[in-house]
């Protein structure tokens, strides 16, 4: 079977959405969210890209490696409580068949403003879309 050919205009719109998503969030948090979603989605290309992005931002190898596992299994010294809440929310939005856990949403809102929560949702949504484009066109 031939590789998928995606229309250039579609990819430009995706790139525009990606560049705009998460405005106002720190680069490290955005990269962590992208890496965690990419791990869940099994997108090896994106895992490598976002791991390198985090390393370039100065993240420790232990943190980068730990993002392959659910946040509930991470060592508490690797991420702050706000970042853990954002990562848990990303896990639920990415791979939770029954809907959003109320506790996860409340925990996220305890650490972030309404605008920041919106920005987190944008990053998660765009990352999941990219992961599906990447995996679908392999």
PDB file of C-alpha atoms in Angstrom:
ATOM      1  CA  UNK A   1       0.000   0.000   0.000  1.00  0.00           C
ATOM      2  CA  UNK A   2       1.293   3.497  -0.818  1.00  0.00           C
ATOM      3  CA  UNK A   3       1.954   6.048   1.905  1.00  0.00           C
ATOM      4  CA  UNK A   4      -0.813   8.574   2.485  1.00  0.00           C
ATOM      5  CA  UNK A   5      -0.506  11.899   0.721  1.00  0.00           C
ATOM      6  CA  UNK A   6      -1.908  14.741   2.763  1.00  0.00           C
ATOM      7  CA  UNK A   7      -2.954  17.966   1.103  1.00  0.00           C
ATOM      8  CA  UNK A   8      -0.483  20.824   1.733  1.00  0.00           C
ATOM      9  CA  UNK A   9      -3.278  23.215   2.706  1.00  0.00           C
ATOM     10  CA  UNK A  10      -4.449  20.779   5.399  1.00  0.00           C
ATOM     11  CA  UNK A  11      -0.926  20.523   6.805  1.00  0.00           C
ATOM     12  CA  UNK A  12      -0.559  24.331   6.794  1.00  0.00           C
ATOM     13  CA  UNK A  13      -3.794  24.646   8.813  1.00  0.00           C
ATOM     14  CA  UNK A  14      -2.528  22.010  11.249  1.00  0.00           C
ATOM     15  CA  UNK A  15       0.775  23.844  11.608  1.00  0.00           C
ATOM     16  CA  UNK A  16      -1.079  27.105  12.230  1.00  0.00           C
ATOM     17  CA  UNK A  17      -3.218  25.496  14.912  1.00  0.00           C
ATOM     18  CA  UNK A  18      -0.152  23.938  16.477  1.00  0.00           C
ATOM     19  CA  UNK A  19       1.706  27.242  16.590  1.00  0.00           C
ATOM     20  CA  UNK A  20      -1.255  28.991  18.177  1.00  0.00           C
ATOM     21  CA  UNK A  21      -2.207  26.267  20.681  1.00  0.00           C
ATOM     22  CA  UNK A  22      -1.315  26.831  24.287  1.00  0.00           C
ATOM     23  CA  UNK A  23      -0.448  30.489  23.976  1.00  0.00           C
ATOM     24  CA  UNK A  24       0.619  31.743  27.393  1.00  0.00           C
ATOM     25  CA  UNK A  25       1.806  28.380  28.718  1.00  0.00           C
ATOM     26  CA  UNK A  26       5.467  27.850  29.497  1.00  0.00           C
ATOM     27  CA  UNK A  27       7.324  25.917  26.824  1.00  0.00           C
ATOM     28  CA  UNK A  28       8.300  23.150  29.249  1.00  0.00           C
ATOM     29  CA  UNK A  29       4.711  22.373  30.194  1.00  0.00           C
ATOM     30  CA  UNK A  30       3.609  22.375  26.558  1.00  0.00           C
ATOM     31  CA  UNK A  31       6.425  19.981  25.647  1.00  0.00           C
ATOM     32  CA  UNK A  32       5.590  17.683  28.572  1.00  0.00           C
ATOM     33  CA  UNK A  33       1.927  17.551  27.531  1.00  0.00           C
ATOM     34  CA  UNK A  34       2.879  16.844  23.923  1.00  0.00           C
ATOM     35  CA  UNK A  35       5.286  14.090  24.927  1.00  0.00           C
ATOM     36  CA  UNK A  36       2.804  12.416  27.294  1.00  0.00           C
ATOM     37  CA  UNK A  37       0.034  12.431  24.660  1.00  0.00           C
ATOM     38  CA  UNK A  38       2.415  11.106  22.009  1.00  0.00           C
ATOM     39  CA  UNK A  39       3.432   8.225  24.272  1.00  0.00           C
ATOM     40  CA  UNK A  40      -0.209   7.321  24.909  1.00  0.00           C
ATOM     41  CA  UNK A  41      -0.947   7.433  21.176  1.00  0.00           C
ATOM     42  CA  UNK A  42       2.063   5.319  20.265  1.00  0.00           C
ATOM     43  CA  UNK A  43       3.471   7.945  17.903  1.00  0.00           C
ATOM     44  CA  UNK A  44       7.204   7.136  17.872  1.00  0.00           C
ATOM     45  CA  UNK A  45       8.111  10.062  15.608  1.00  0.00           C
ATOM     46  CA  UNK A  46       6.429  12.580  17.928  1.00  0.00           C
ATOM     47  CA  UNK A  47       7.850  10.909  21.037  1.00  0.00           C
ATOM     48  CA  UNK A  48      11.353  11.406  19.663  1.00  0.00           C
ATOM     49  CA  UNK A  49      10.638  14.993  18.574  1.00  0.00           C
ATOM     50  CA  UNK A  50       9.098  16.078  21.894  1.00  0.00           C
ATOM     51  CA  UNK A  51      11.766  14.247  23.930  1.00  0.00           C
ATOM     52  CA  UNK A  52      14.410  16.241  22.067  1.00  0.00           C
ATOM     53  CA  UNK A  53      12.388  19.422  22.578  1.00  0.00           C
ATOM     54  CA  UNK A  54      12.258  18.828  26.335  1.00  0.00           C
ATOM     55  CA  UNK A  55      15.984  18.039  26.448  1.00  0.00           C
ATOM     56  CA  UNK A  56      16.709  21.278  24.575  1.00  0.00           C
ATOM     57  CA  UNK A  57      14.636  23.121  27.198  1.00  0.00           C
ATOM     58  CA  UNK A  58      16.873  21.657  29.913  1.00  0.00           C
ATOM     59  CA  UNK A  59      14.627  18.882  31.219  1.00  0.00           C
ATOM     60  CA  UNK A  60      16.422  16.111  33.065  1.00  0.00           C
ATOM     61  CA  UNK A  61      16.574  12.684  31.411  1.00  0.00           C
ATOM     62  CA  UNK A  62      14.642  11.165  34.323  1.00  0.00           C
ATOM     63  CA  UNK A  63      11.685  13.446  33.670  1.00  0.00           C
ATOM     64  CA  UNK A  64      11.744  12.780  29.937  1.00  0.00           C
ATOM     65  CA  UNK A  65      11.832   9.015  30.494  1.00  0.00           C
ATOM     66  CA  UNK A  66       9.105   9.132  33.145  1.00  0.00           C
ATOM     67  CA  UNK A  67       6.620  10.696  30.723  1.00  0.00           C
ATOM     68  CA  UNK A  68       6.270   7.280  29.084  1.00  0.00           C
ATOM     69  CA  UNK A  69       4.313   6.151  32.163  1.00  0.00           C
ATOM     70  CA  UNK A  70       1.068   7.348  33.734  1.00  0.00           C
ATOM     71  CA  UNK A  71       1.568  10.390  35.932  1.00  0.00           C
ATOM     72  CA  UNK A  72       0.197   8.481  38.929  1.00  0.00           C
ATOM     73  CA  UNK A  73       3.247   6.208  38.668  1.00  0.00           C
ATOM     74  CA  UNK A  74       5.800   9.022  38.418  1.00  0.00           C
ATOM     75  CA  UNK A  75       8.112   9.906  41.277  1.00  0.00           C
ATOM     76  CA  UNK A  76       6.694  12.924  43.051  1.00  0.00           C
ATOM     77  CA  UNK A  77      10.006  14.798  42.875  1.00  0.00           C
ATOM     78  CA  UNK A  78       9.969  14.858  39.062  1.00  0.00           C
ATOM     79  CA  UNK A  79       7.016  17.195  38.471  1.00  0.00           C
ATOM     80  CA  UNK A  80       5.228  19.867  40.433  1.00  0.00           C
ATOM     81  CA  UNK A  81       1.641  19.378  41.567  1.00  0.00           C
ATOM     82  CA  UNK A  82       0.341  21.743  38.835  1.00  0.00           C
ATOM     83  CA  UNK A  83       2.257  19.881  36.133  1.00  0.00           C
ATOM     84  CA  UNK A  84       1.065  16.522  37.470  1.00  0.00           C
ATOM     85  CA  UNK A  85      -2.538  17.788  37.325  1.00  0.00           C
ATOM     86  CA  UNK A  86      -2.055  18.943  33.720  1.00  0.00           C
ATOM     87  CA  UNK A  87      -0.475  15.630  32.711  1.00  0.00           C
ATOM     88  CA  UNK A  88      -3.289  13.635  34.340  1.00  0.00           C
ATOM     89  CA  UNK A  89      -5.818  15.765  32.477  1.00  0.00           C
ATOM     90  CA  UNK A  90      -3.935  15.068  29.229  1.00  0.00           C
ATOM     91  CA  UNK A  91      -4.041  11.331  29.925  1.00  0.00           C
ATOM     92  CA  UNK A  92      -7.781  11.426  30.459  1.00  0.00           C
ATOM     93  CA  UNK A  93      -8.540  13.541  27.386  1.00  0.00           C
ATOM     94  CA  UNK A  94      -6.262  11.370  25.264  1.00  0.00           C
ATOM     95  CA  UNK A  95      -7.195   7.882  26.367  1.00  0.00           C
ATOM     96  CA  UNK A  96     -10.206   7.631  28.626  1.00  0.00           C
ATOM     97  CA  UNK A  97     -13.186   5.894  27.050  1.00  0.00           C
ATOM     98  CA  UNK A  98     -15.847   6.825  29.574  1.00  0.00           C
ATOM     99  CA  UNK A  99     -15.336  10.556  29.838  1.00  0.00           C
ATOM    100  CA  UNK A 100     -13.569  13.074  31.985  1.00  0.00           C
ATOM    101  CA  UNK A 101     -12.971  12.431  35.658  1.00  0.00           C
ATOM    102  CA  UNK A 102     -14.460  15.289  37.640  1.00  0.00           C
ATOM    103  CA  UNK A 103     -11.596  15.101  40.134  1.00  0.00           C
ATOM    104  CA  UNK A 104      -8.998  15.597  37.407  1.00  0.00           C
ATOM    105  CA  UNK A 105     -10.761  18.697  36.106  1.00  0.00           C
ATOM    106  CA  UNK A 106     -11.090  20.113  39.614  1.00  0.00           C
ATOM    107  CA  UNK A 107      -7.418  19.417  40.362  1.00  0.00           C
ATOM    108  CA  UNK A 108      -6.394  21.177  37.151  1.00  0.00           C
ATOM    109  CA  UNK A 109      -8.567  24.199  37.981  1.00  0.00           C
ATOM    110  CA  UNK A 110      -7.014  24.377  41.455  1.00  0.00           C
ATOM    111  CA  UNK A 111      -3.630  25.092  39.866  1.00  0.00           C
ATOM    112  CA  UNK A 112      -4.405  27.010  36.669  1.00  0.00           C
ATOM    113  CA  UNK A 113      -6.564  29.961  35.629  1.00  0.00           C
ATOM    114  CA  UNK A 114      -9.472  29.466  33.219  1.00  0.00           C
ATOM    115  CA  UNK A 115      -7.302  30.813  30.384  1.00  0.00           C
ATOM    116  CA  UNK A 116      -4.488  28.408  31.241  1.00  0.00           C
ATOM    117  CA  UNK A 117      -6.904  25.465  31.385  1.00  0.00           C
ATOM    118  CA  UNK A 118      -8.134  26.459  27.940  1.00  0.00           C
ATOM    119  CA  UNK A 119      -4.539  26.637  26.683  1.00  0.00           C
ATOM    120  CA  UNK A 120      -3.806  23.178  28.137  1.00  0.00           C
ATOM    121  CA  UNK A 121      -6.852  21.755  26.357  1.00  0.00           C
ATOM    122  CA  UNK A 122      -5.673  23.345  23.089  1.00  0.00           C
ATOM    123  CA  UNK A 123      -2.225  21.745  23.367  1.00  0.00           C
ATOM    124  CA  UNK A 124      -3.726  18.335  24.160  1.00  0.00           C
ATOM    125  CA  UNK A 125      -6.240  18.529  21.294  1.00  0.00           C
ATOM    126  CA  UNK A 126      -3.728  19.641  18.665  1.00  0.00           C
ATOM    127  CA  UNK A 127      -1.155  17.071  19.820  1.00  0.00           C
ATOM    128  CA  UNK A 128      -3.703  14.281  19.590  1.00  0.00           C
ATOM    129  CA  UNK A 129      -4.661  15.452  16.105  1.00  0.00           C
ATOM    130  CA  UNK A 130      -1.005  15.493  14.996  1.00  0.00           C
ATOM    131  CA  UNK A 131      -0.439  12.038  16.482  1.00  0.00           C
ATOM    132  CA  UNK A 132      -3.324  10.677  14.425  1.00  0.00           C
ATOM    133  CA  UNK A 133      -2.080  12.387  11.261  1.00  0.00           C
ATOM    134  CA  UNK A 134       1.421  11.015  11.814  1.00  0.00           C
ATOM    135  CA  UNK A 135       0.297   7.492  12.623  1.00  0.00           C
ATOM    136  CA  UNK A 136      -2.286   7.439   9.854  1.00  0.00           C
ATOM    137  CA  UNK A 137       0.170   8.498   7.199  1.00  0.00           C
ATOM    138  CA  UNK A 138       3.076   6.206   8.156  1.00  0.00           C
TER     139      UNK A 138
END
